mmCIF file of C-alpha atoms in Angstrom:
data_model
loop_
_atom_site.group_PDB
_atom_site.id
_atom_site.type_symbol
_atom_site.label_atom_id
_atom_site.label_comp_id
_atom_site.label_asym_id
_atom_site.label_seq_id
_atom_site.Cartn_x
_atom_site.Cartn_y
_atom_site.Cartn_z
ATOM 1 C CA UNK A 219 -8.898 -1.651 -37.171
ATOM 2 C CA UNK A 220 -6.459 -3.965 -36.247
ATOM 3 C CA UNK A 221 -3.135 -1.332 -36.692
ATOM 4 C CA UNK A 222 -4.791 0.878 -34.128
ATOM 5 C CA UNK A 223 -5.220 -1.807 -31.330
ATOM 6 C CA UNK A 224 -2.696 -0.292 -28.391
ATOM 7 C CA UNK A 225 -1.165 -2.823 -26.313
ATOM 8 C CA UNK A 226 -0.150 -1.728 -22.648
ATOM 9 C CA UNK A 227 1.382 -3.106 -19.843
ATOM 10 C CA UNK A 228 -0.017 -2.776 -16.383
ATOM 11 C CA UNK A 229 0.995 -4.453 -12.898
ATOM 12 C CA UNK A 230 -0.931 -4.870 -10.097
ATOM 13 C CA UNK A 231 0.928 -4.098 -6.578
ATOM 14 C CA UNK A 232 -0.321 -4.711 -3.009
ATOM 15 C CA UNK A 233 0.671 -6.883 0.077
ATOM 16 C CA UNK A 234 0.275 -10.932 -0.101
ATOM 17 C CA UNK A 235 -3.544 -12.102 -0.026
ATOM 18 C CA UNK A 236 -4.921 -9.106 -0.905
ATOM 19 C CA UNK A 237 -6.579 -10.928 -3.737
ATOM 20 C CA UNK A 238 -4.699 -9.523 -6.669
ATOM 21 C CA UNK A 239 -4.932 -13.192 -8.257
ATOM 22 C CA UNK A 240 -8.451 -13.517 -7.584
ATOM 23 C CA UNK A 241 -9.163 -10.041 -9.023
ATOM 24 C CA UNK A 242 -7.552 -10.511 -12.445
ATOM 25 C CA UNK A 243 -8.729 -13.947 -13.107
ATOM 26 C CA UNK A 244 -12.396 -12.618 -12.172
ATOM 27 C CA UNK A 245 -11.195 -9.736 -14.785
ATOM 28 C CA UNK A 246 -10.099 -12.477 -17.787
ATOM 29 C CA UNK A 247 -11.609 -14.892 -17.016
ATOM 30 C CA UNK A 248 -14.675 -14.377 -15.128
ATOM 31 C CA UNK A 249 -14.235 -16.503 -13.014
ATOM 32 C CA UNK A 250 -13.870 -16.783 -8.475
ATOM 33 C CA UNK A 251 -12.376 -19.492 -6.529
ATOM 34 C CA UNK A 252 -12.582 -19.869 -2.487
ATOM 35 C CA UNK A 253 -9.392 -21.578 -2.833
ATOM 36 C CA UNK A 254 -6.394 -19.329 -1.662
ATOM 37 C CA UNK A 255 -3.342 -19.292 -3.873
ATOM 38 C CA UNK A 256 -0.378 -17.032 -2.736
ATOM 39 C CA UNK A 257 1.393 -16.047 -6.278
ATOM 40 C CA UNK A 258 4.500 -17.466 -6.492
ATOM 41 C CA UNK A 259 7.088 -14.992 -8.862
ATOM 42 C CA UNK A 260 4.589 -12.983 -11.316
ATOM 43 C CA UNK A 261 1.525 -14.286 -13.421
ATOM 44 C CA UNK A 262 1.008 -11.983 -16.793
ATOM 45 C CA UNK A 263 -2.792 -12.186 -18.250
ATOM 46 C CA UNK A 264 -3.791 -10.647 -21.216
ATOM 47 C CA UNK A 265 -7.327 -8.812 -22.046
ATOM 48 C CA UNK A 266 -8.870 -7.034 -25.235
ATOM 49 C CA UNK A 267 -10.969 -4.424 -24.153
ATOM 50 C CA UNK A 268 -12.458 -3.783 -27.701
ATOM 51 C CA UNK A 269 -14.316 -0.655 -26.970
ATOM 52 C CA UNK A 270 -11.000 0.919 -26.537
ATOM 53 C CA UNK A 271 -8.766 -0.919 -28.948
ATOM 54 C CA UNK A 272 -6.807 -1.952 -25.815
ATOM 55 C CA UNK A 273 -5.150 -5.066 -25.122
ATOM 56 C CA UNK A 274 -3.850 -4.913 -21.308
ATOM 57 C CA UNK A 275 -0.963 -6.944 -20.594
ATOM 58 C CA UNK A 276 -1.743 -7.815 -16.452
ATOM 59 C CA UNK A 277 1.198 -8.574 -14.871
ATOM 60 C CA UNK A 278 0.252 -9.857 -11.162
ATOM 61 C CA UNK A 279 3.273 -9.373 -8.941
ATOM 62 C CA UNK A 280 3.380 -11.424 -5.950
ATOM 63 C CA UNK A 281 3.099 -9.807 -2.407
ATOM 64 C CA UNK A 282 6.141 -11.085 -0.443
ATOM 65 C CA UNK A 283 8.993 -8.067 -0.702
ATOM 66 C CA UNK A 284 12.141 -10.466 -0.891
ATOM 67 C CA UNK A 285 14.125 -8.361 -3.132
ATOM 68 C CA UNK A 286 13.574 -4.636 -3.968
ATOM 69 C CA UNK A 287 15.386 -5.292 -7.079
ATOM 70 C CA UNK A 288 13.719 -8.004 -8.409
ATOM 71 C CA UNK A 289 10.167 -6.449 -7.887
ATOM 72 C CA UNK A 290 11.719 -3.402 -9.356
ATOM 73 C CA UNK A 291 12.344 -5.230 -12.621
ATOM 74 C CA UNK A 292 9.281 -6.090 -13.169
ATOM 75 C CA UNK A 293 7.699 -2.362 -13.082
ATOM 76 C CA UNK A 294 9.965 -1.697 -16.285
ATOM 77 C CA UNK A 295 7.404 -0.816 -19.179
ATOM 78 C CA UNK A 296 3.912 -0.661 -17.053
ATOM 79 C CA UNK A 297 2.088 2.285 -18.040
ATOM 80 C CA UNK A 298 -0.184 2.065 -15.363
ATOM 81 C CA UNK A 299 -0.749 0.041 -11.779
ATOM 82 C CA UNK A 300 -3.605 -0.875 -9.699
ATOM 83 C CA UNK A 301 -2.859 -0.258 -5.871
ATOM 84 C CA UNK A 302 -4.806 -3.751 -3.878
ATOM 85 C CA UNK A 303 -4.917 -3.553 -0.491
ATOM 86 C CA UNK A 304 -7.264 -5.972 1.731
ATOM 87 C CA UNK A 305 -9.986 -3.885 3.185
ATOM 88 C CA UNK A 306 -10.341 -6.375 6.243
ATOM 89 C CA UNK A 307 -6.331 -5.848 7.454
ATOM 90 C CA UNK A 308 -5.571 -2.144 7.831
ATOM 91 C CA UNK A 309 -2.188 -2.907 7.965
ATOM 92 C CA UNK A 310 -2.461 -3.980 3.886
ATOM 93 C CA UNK A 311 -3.719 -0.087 3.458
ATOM 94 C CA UNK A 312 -0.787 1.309 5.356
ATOM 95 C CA UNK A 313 1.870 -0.152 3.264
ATOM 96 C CA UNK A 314 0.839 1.213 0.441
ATOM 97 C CA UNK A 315 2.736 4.316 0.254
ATOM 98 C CA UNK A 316 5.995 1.992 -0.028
ATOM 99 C CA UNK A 317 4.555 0.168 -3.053
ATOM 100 C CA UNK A 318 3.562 3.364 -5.003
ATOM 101 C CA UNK A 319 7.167 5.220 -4.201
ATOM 102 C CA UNK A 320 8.966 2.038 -5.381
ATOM 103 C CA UNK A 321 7.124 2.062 -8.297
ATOM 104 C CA UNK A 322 7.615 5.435 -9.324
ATOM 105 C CA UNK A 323 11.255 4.954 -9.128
ATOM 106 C CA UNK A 324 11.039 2.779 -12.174
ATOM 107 C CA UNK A 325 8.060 4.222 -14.085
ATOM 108 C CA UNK A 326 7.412 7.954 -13.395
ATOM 109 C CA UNK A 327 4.473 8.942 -12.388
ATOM 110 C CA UNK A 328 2.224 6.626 -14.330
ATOM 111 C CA UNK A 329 -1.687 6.524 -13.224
ATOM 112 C CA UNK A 330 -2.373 4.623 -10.130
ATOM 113 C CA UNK A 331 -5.788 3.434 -9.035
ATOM 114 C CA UNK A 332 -6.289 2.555 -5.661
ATOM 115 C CA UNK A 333 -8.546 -0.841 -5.246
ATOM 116 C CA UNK A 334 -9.686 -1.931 -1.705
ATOM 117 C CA UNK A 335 -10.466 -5.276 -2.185
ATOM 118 C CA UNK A 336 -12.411 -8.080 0.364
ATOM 119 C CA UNK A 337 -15.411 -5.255 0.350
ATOM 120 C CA UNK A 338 -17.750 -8.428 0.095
ATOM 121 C CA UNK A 339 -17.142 -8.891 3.995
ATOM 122 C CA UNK A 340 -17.033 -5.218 4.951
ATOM 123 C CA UNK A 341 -20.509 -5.479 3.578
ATOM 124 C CA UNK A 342 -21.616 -8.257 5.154
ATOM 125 C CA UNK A 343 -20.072 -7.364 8.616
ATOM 126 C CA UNK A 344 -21.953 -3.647 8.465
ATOM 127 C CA UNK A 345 -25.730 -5.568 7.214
ATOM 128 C CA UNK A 346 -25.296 -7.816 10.792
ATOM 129 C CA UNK A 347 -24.171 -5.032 12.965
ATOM 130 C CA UNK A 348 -25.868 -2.188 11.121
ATOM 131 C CA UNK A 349 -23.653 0.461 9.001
ATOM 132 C CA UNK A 350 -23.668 3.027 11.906
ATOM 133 C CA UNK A 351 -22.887 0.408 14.737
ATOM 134 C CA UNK A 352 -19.899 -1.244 12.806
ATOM 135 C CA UNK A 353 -18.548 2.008 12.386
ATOM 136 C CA UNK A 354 -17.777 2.831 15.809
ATOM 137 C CA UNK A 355 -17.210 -0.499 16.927
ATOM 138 C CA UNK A 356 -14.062 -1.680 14.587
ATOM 139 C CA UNK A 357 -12.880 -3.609 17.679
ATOM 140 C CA UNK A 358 -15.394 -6.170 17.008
ATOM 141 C CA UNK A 359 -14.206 -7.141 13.437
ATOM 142 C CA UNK A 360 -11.925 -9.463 14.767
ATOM 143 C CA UNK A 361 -13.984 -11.663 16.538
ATOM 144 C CA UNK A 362 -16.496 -11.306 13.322
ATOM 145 C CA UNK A 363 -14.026 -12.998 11.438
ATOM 146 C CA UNK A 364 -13.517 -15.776 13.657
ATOM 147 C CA UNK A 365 -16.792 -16.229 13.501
ATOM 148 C CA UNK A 366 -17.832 -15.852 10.314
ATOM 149 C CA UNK A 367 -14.872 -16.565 8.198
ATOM 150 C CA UNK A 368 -12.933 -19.056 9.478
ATOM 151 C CA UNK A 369 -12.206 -20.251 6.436
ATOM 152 C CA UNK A 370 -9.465 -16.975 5.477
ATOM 153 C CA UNK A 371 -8.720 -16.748 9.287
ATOM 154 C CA UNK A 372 -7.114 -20.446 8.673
ATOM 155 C CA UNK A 373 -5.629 -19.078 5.434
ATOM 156 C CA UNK A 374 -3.620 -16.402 6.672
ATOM 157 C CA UNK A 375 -2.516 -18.473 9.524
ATOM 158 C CA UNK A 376 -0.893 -20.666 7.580
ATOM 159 C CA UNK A 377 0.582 -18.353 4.982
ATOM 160 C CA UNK A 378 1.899 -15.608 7.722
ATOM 161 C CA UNK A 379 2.514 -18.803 10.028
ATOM 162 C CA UNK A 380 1.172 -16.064 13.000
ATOM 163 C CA UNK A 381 -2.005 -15.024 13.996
ATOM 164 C CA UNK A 382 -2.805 -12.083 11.564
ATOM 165 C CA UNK A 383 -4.909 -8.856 13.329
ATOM 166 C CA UNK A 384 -8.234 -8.413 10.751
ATOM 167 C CA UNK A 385 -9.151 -4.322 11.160
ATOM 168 C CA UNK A 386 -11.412 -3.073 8.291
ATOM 169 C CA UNK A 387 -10.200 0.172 6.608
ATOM 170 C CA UNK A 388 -12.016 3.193 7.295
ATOM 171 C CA UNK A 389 -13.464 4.314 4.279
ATOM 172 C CA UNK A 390 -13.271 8.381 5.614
ATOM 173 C CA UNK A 391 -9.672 7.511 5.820
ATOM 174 C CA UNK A 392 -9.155 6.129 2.457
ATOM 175 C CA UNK A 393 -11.140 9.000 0.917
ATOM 176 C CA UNK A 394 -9.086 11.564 2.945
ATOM 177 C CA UNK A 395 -5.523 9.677 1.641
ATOM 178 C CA UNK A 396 -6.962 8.755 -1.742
ATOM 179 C CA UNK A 397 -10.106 11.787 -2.604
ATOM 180 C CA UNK A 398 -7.909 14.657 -0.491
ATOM 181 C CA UNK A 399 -4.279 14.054 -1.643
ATOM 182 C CA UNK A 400 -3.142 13.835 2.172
ATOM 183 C CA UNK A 401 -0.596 11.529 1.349
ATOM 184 C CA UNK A 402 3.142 11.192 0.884
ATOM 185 C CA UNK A 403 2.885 12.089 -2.872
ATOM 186 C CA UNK A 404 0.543 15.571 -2.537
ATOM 187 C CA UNK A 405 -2.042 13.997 -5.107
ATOM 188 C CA UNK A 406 -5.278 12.659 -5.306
ATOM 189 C CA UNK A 407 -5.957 9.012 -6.716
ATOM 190 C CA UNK A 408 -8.704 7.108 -8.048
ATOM 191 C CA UNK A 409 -10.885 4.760 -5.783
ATOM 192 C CA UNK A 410 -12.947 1.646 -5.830
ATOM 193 C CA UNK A 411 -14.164 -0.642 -3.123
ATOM 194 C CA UNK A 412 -14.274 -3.781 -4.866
ATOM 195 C CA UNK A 413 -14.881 -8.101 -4.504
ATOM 196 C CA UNK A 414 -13.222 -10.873 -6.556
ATOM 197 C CA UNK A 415 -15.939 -12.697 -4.891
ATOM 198 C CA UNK A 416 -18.962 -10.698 -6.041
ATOM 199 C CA UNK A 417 -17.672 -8.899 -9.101
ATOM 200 C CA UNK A 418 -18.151 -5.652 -7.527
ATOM 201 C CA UNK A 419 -16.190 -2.965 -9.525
ATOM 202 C CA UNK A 420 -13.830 -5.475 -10.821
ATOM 203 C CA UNK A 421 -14.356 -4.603 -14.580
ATOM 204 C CA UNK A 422 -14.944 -1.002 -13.552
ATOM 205 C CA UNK A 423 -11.867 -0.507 -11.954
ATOM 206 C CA UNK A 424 -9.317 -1.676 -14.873
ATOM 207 C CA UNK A 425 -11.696 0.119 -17.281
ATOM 208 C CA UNK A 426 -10.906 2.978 -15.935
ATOM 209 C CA UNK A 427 -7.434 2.349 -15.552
ATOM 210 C CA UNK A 428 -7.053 1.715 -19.436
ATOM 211 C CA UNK A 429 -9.082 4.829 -20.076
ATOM 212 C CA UNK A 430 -6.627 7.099 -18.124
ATOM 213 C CA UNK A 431 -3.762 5.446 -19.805
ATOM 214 C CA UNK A 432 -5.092 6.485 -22.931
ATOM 215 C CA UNK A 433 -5.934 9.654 -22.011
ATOM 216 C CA UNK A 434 -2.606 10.521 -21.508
ATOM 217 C CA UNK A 435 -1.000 9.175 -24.378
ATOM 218 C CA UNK A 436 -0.299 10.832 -27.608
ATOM 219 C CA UNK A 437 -1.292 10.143 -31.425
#
């Protein structure tokens, strides 16, 4: 029934080009661009998950830190965030203890799900090298990328206006910060590898998100 549709707000925090854009519009609307848009202020999205009487309210916060206060303002009323970092720029992952702590300031401790996004060309990098081989040999990412994505190489060029270091994320060290709670905050978090590109775990990922807000809600 239509009085017991919940409406919640959620944000969606990470460093610029992580592909927060790309993963909500693949989330509402389906849909995946190659084109790279850097989010300019904060785009808010709307989706009805029926099954759960839930309408999230997405508010996609752009990347760039310019003012603690103004990204501040926009946490006020989220009931729940989902952490983006880029899973081919370890740097993206190691900022995201800032993002979380900033948050909490404003919201509490509201349930955070940790997304690492690009996992399309993790994938793709471990099929030509072999899982066990790229593994070991991170230091060959780099030139990987220059090779076979020039396209986002160019991007980030331009964006950063500097060359921009690509090191994929460790997956044993996201599930030790994320799966073991070694982290600033003592506590474990939810985890997804995920692509804008390929859909993987998009839909997953804010599901669950919306089902843990729920969860802990009352009446």
């Amino acid at each position: 029934m239509a009085s017991s549709l919940r409406t919640l707000k959620i944000v969606l925090l990470g460093e610029g080009a992580v592909g927060k854009t790309s993963l909500v519009r693949k989330f509402v609307e389906g849909m995946y661009s190659d084109d790279y848009i850097t989010t300019i202020g904060v785009n808010v999205k709307k989706k009805l998950l029926s099954d759960m009487s839930l309408q999230l309210i997405i508010w996609d916060i752009y990347g760039q830190k310019v003012s603690a206060e103004r990204h501040a303002a926009n946490y006020h009323g989220a009931k729940g965030a989902l952490m983006v970092y880029d899973s081919t720029r370890k740097s993206t992952f190691d900022n995201i203890s800032g993002w979380i702590s900033d948050l909490y300031k404003v919201t509490g401790e509201v349930p955070v799900i940790i997304l690492g996004n690009k996992f399309d060309i993790i994938r793709d990098f471990e099929e030509e090298l072999g899982v066990e081989v790229a593994s070991t040999a991170p230091e060959q990412f780099h030139d990987y990328m220059l090779k076979r994505h020039a396209g986002v190489v160019e991007y980030y060029a331009k964006a950063f206006n500097q060359p921009t270091k690509f090191e994929p994320v460790s997956l044993a060290h996201v599930l030790k910060w994320a799966g073991m709670g070694r982290n600033d905050f003592n506590r474990k978090f939810p985890y997804f590898q995920t692509s804008a590109k390929t859909g993987k775990n998009v839909e997953e990922a804010f599901t669950e998100l919306g089902k843990t807000m729920l969860g802990g809600q009352n009446g």
